[in-house]
PDB file of C-alpha atoms in Angstrom:
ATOM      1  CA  UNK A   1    -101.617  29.193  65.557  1.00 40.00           C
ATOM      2  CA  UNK A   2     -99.591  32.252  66.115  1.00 58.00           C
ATOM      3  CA  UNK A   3     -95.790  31.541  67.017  1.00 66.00           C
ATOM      4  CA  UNK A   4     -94.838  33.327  70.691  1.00 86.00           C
ATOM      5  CA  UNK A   5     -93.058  36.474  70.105  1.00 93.00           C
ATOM      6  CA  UNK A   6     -89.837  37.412  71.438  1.00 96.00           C
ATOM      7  CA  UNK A   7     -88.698  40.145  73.935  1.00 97.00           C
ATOM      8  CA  UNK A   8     -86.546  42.981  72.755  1.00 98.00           C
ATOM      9  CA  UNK A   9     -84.546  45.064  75.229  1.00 98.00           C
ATOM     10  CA  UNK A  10     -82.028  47.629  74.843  1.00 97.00           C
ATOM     11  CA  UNK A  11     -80.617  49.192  77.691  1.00 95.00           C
ATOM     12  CA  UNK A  12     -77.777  52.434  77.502  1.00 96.00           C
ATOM     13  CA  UNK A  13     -75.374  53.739  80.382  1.00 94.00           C
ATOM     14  CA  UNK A  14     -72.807  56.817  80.002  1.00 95.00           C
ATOM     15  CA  UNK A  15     -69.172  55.443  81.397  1.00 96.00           C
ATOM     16  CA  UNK A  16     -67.825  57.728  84.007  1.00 96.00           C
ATOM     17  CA  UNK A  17     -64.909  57.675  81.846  1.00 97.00           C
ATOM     18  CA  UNK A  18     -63.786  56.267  77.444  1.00 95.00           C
ATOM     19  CA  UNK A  19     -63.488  52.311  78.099  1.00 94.00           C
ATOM     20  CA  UNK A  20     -60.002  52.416  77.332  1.00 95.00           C
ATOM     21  CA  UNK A  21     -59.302  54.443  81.038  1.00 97.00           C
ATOM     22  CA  UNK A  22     -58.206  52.497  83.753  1.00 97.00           C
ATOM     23  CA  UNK A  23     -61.650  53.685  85.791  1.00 96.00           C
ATOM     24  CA  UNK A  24     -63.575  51.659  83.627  1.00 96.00           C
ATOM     25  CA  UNK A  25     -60.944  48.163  83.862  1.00 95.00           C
ATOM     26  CA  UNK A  26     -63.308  46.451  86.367  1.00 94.00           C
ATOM     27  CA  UNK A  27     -66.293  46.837  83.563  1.00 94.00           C
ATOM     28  CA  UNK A  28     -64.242  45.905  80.965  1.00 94.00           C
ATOM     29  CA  UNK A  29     -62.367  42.758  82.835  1.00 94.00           C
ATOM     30  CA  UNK A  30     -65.510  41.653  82.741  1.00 93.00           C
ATOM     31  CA  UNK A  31     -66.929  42.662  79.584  1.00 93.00           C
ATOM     32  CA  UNK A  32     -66.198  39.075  77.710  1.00 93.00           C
ATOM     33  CA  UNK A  33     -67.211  36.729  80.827  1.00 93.00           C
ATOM     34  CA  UNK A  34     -70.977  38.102  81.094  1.00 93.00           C
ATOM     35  CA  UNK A  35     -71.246  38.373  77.302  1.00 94.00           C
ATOM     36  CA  UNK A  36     -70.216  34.777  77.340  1.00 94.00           C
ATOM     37  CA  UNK A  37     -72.844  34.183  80.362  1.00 94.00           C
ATOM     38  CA  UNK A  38     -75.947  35.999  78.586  1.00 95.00           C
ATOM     39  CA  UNK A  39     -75.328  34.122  75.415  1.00 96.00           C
ATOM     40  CA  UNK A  40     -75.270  30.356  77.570  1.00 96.00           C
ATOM     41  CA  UNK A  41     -77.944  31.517  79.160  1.00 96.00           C
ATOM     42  CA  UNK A  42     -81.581  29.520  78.768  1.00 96.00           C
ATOM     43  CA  UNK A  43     -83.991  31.873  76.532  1.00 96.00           C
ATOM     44  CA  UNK A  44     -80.896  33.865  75.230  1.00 97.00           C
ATOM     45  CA  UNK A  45     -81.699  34.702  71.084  1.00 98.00           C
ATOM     46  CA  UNK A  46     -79.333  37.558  70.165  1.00 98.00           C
ATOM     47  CA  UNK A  47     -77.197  40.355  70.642  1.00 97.00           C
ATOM     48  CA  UNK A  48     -75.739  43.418  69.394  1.00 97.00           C
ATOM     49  CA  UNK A  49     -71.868  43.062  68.932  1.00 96.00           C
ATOM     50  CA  UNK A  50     -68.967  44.091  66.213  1.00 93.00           C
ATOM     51  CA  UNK A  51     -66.577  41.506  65.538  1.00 91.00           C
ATOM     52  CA  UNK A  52     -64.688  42.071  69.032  1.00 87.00           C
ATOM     53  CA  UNK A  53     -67.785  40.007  70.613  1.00 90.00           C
ATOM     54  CA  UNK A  54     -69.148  43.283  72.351  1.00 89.00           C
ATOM     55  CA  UNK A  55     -71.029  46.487  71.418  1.00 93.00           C
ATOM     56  CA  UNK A  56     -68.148  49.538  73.220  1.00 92.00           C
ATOM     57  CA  UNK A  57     -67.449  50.842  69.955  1.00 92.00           C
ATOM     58  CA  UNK A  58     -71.045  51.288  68.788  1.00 94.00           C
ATOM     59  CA  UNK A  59     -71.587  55.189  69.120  1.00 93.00           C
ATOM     60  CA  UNK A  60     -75.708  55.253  68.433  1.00 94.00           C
ATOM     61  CA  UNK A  61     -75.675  59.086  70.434  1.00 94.00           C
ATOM     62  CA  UNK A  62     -73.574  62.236  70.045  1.00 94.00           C
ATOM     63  CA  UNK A  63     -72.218  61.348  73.340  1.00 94.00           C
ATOM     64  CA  UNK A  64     -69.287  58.911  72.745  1.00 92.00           C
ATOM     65  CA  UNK A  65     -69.052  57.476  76.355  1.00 95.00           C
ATOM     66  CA  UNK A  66     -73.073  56.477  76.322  1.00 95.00           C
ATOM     67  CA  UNK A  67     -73.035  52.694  75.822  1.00 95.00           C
ATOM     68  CA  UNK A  68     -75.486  50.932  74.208  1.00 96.00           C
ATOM     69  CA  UNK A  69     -76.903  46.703  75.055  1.00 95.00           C
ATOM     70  CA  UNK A  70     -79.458  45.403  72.671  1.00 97.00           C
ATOM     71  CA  UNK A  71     -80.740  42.110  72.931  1.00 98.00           C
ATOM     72  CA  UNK A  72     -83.537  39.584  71.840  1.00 98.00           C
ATOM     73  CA  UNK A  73     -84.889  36.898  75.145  1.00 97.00           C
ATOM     74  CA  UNK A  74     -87.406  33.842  74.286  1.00 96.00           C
ATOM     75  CA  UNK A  75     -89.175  36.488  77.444  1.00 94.00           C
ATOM     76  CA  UNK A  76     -88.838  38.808  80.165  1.00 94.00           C
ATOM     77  CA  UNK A  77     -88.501  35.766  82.523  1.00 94.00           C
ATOM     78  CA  UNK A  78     -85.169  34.307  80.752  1.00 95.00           C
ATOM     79  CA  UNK A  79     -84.218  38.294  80.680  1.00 95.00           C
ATOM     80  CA  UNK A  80     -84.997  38.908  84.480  1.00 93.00           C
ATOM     81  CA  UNK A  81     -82.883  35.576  85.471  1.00 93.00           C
ATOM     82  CA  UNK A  82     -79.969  36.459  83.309  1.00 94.00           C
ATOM     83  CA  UNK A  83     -80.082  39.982  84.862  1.00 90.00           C
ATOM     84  CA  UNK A  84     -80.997  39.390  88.093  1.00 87.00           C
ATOM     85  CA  UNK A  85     -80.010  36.324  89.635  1.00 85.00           C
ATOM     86  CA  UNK A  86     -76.740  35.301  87.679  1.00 87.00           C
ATOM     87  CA  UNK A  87     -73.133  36.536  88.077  1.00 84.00           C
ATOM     88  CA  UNK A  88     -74.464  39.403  86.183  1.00 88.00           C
ATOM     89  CA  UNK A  89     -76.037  40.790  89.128  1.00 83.00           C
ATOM     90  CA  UNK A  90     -72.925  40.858  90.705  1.00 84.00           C
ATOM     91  CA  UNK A  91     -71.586  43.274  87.816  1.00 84.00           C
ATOM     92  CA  UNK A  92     -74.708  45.206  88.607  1.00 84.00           C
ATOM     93  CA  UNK A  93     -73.768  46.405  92.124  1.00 86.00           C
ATOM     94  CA  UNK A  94     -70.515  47.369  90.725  1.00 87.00           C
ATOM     95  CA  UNK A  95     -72.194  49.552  88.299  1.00 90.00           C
ATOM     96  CA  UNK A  96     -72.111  52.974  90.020  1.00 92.00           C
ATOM     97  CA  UNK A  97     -68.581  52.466  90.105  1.00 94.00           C
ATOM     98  CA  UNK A  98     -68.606  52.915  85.745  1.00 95.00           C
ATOM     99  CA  UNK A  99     -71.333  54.201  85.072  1.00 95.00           C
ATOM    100  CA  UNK A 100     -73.574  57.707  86.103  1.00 94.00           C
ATOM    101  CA  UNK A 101     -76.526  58.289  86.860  1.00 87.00           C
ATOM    102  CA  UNK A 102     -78.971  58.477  84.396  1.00 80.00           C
ATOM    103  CA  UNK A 103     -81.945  60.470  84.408  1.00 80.00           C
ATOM    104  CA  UNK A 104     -83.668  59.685  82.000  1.00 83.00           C
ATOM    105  CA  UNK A 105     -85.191  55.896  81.517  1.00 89.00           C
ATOM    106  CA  UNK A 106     -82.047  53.661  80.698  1.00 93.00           C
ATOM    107  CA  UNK A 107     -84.036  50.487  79.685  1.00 94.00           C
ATOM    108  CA  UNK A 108     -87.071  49.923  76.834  1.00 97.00           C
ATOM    109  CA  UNK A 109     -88.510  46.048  76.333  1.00 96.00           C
ATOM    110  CA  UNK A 110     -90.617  45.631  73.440  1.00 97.00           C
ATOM    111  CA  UNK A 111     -92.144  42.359  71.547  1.00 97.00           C
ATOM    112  CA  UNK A 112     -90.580  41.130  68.257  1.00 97.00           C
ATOM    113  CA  UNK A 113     -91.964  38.754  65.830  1.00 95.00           C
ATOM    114  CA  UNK A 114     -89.501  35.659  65.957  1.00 95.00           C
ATOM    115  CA  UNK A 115     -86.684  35.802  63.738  1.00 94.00           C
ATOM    116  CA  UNK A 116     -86.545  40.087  63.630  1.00 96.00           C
ATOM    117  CA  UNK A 117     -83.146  41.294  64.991  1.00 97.00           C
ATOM    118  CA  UNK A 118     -83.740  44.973  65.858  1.00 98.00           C
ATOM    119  CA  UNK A 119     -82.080  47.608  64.780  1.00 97.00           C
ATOM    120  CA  UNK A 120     -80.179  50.416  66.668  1.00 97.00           C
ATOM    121  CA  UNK A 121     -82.738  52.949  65.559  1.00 97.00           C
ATOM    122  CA  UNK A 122     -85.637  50.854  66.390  1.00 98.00           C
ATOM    123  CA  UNK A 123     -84.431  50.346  69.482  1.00 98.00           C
ATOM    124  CA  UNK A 124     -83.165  53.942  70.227  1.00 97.00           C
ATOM    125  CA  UNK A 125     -86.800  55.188  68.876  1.00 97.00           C
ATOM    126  CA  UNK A 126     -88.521  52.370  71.604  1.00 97.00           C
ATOM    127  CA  UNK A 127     -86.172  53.919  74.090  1.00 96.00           C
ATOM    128  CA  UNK A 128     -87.207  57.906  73.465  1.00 96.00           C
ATOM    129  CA  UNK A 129     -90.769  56.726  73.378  1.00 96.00           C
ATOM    130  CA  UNK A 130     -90.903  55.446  76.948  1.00 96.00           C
ATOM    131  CA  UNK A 131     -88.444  58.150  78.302  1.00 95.00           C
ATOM    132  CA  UNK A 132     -91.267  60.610  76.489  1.00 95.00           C
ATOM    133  CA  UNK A 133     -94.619  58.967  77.544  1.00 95.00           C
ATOM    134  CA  UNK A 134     -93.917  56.222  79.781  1.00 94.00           C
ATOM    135  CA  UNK A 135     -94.924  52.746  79.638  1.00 95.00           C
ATOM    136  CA  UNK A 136     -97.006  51.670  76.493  1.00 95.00           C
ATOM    137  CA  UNK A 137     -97.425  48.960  74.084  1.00 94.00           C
ATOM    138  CA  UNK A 138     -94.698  49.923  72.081  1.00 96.00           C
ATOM    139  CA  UNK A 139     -92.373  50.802  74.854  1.00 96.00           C
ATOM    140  CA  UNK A 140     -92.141  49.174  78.227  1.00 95.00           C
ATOM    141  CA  UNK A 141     -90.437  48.447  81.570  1.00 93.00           C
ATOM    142  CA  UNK A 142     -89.708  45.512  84.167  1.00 88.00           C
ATOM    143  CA  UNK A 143     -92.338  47.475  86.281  1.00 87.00           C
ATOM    144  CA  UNK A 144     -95.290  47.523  83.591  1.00 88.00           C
ATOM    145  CA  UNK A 145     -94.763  43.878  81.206  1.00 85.00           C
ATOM    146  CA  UNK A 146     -97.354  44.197  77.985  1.00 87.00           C
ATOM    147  CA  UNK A 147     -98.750  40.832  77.333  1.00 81.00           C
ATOM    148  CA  UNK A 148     -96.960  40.045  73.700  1.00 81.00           C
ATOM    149  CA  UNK A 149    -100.031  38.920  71.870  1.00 66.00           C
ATOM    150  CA  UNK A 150    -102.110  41.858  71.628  1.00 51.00           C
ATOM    151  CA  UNK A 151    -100.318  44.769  69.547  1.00 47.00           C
ATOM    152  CA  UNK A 152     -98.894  44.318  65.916  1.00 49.00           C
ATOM    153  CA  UNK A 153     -94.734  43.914  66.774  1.00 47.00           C
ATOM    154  CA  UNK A 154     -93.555  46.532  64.507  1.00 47.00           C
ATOM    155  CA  UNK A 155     -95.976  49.121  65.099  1.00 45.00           C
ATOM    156  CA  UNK A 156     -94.196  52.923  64.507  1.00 44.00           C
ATOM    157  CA  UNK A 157     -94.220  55.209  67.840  1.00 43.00           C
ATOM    158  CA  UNK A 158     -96.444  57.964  65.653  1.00 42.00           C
ATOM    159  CA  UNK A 159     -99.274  55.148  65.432  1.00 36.00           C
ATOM    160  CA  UNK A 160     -99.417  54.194  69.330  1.00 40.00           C
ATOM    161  CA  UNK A 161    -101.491  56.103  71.845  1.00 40.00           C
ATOM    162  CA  UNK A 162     -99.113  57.132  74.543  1.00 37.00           C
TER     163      UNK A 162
END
């Protein structure tokens, strides 16, 4: 019997200002407390982080104030209640207030075979995918879910009908 896969997200934001700016003091007051909350949290796997416990100084784009989340959820349910209806969501309102606009899609959920730990490039090439052809298989939103069992986990972007 196949094992369930797991659920993939990464999810970027450009800072309104470098973290070490007073602007961005309410994100970063913060930063170690919801870290601390998504890894308690039930369905929780992994995350990206340095040795500091958080990902600020990972610079995966040109741009230098674009921050980057990666994570691994048991599935999009454990990911939507962390999100959504824990003190994170309350760091969520606040986000205008750090963080612009972006135009582009922000967020890219894909499944993983259990025990994988993406990588930044898989997760940045998930992440151009969806912002370049929308909702797939290989790339998806909250708004479209793709049932995990029914596309190989670490199929390439060049091999997936858009």
């Amino acid at each position: 019997m196949d094992r369930p896969r797991h659920l993939a997200q990464v999810n970027i934001a450009r800072a309104r200002a470098p973290i070490d700016d007073p602007l961005m003091a309410g994100f970063v007051d913060r930063l170690d407390a919801i870290n601390a909350l998504a890894e308690g949290s039930p369905g929780f796997i992994w995350r990206l982080k340095t040795e500091a416990g958080n990902a600020t100084t990972i610079q995966p784009y040109d741009d230098e104030r674009i921050l980057v989340n990666l994570s691994v959820w048991e599935s999009p349910e454990h990911l939507k209640q962390f999100v959504y209806r824990s003190a994170h969501a309350e760091v969520m309102r606040h986000r205008k207030s750090w963080f612009e606009r972006f135009g582009d899609a922000y967020l890219a959920m894909w499944w993983v075979d259990p025990g994988h730990i993406p990588t930044i490039d898989e997760a940045k090439e998930r992440l151009h995918h969806l912002q370049q052809h929308g909702d797939s298989k290989f790339a998806f939103s909250f708004s479209c879910l793709f049932p995990s069992y029914d596309t190989p986990a670490h199929t390439r972007a060049t091999s997936v009908e858009s």
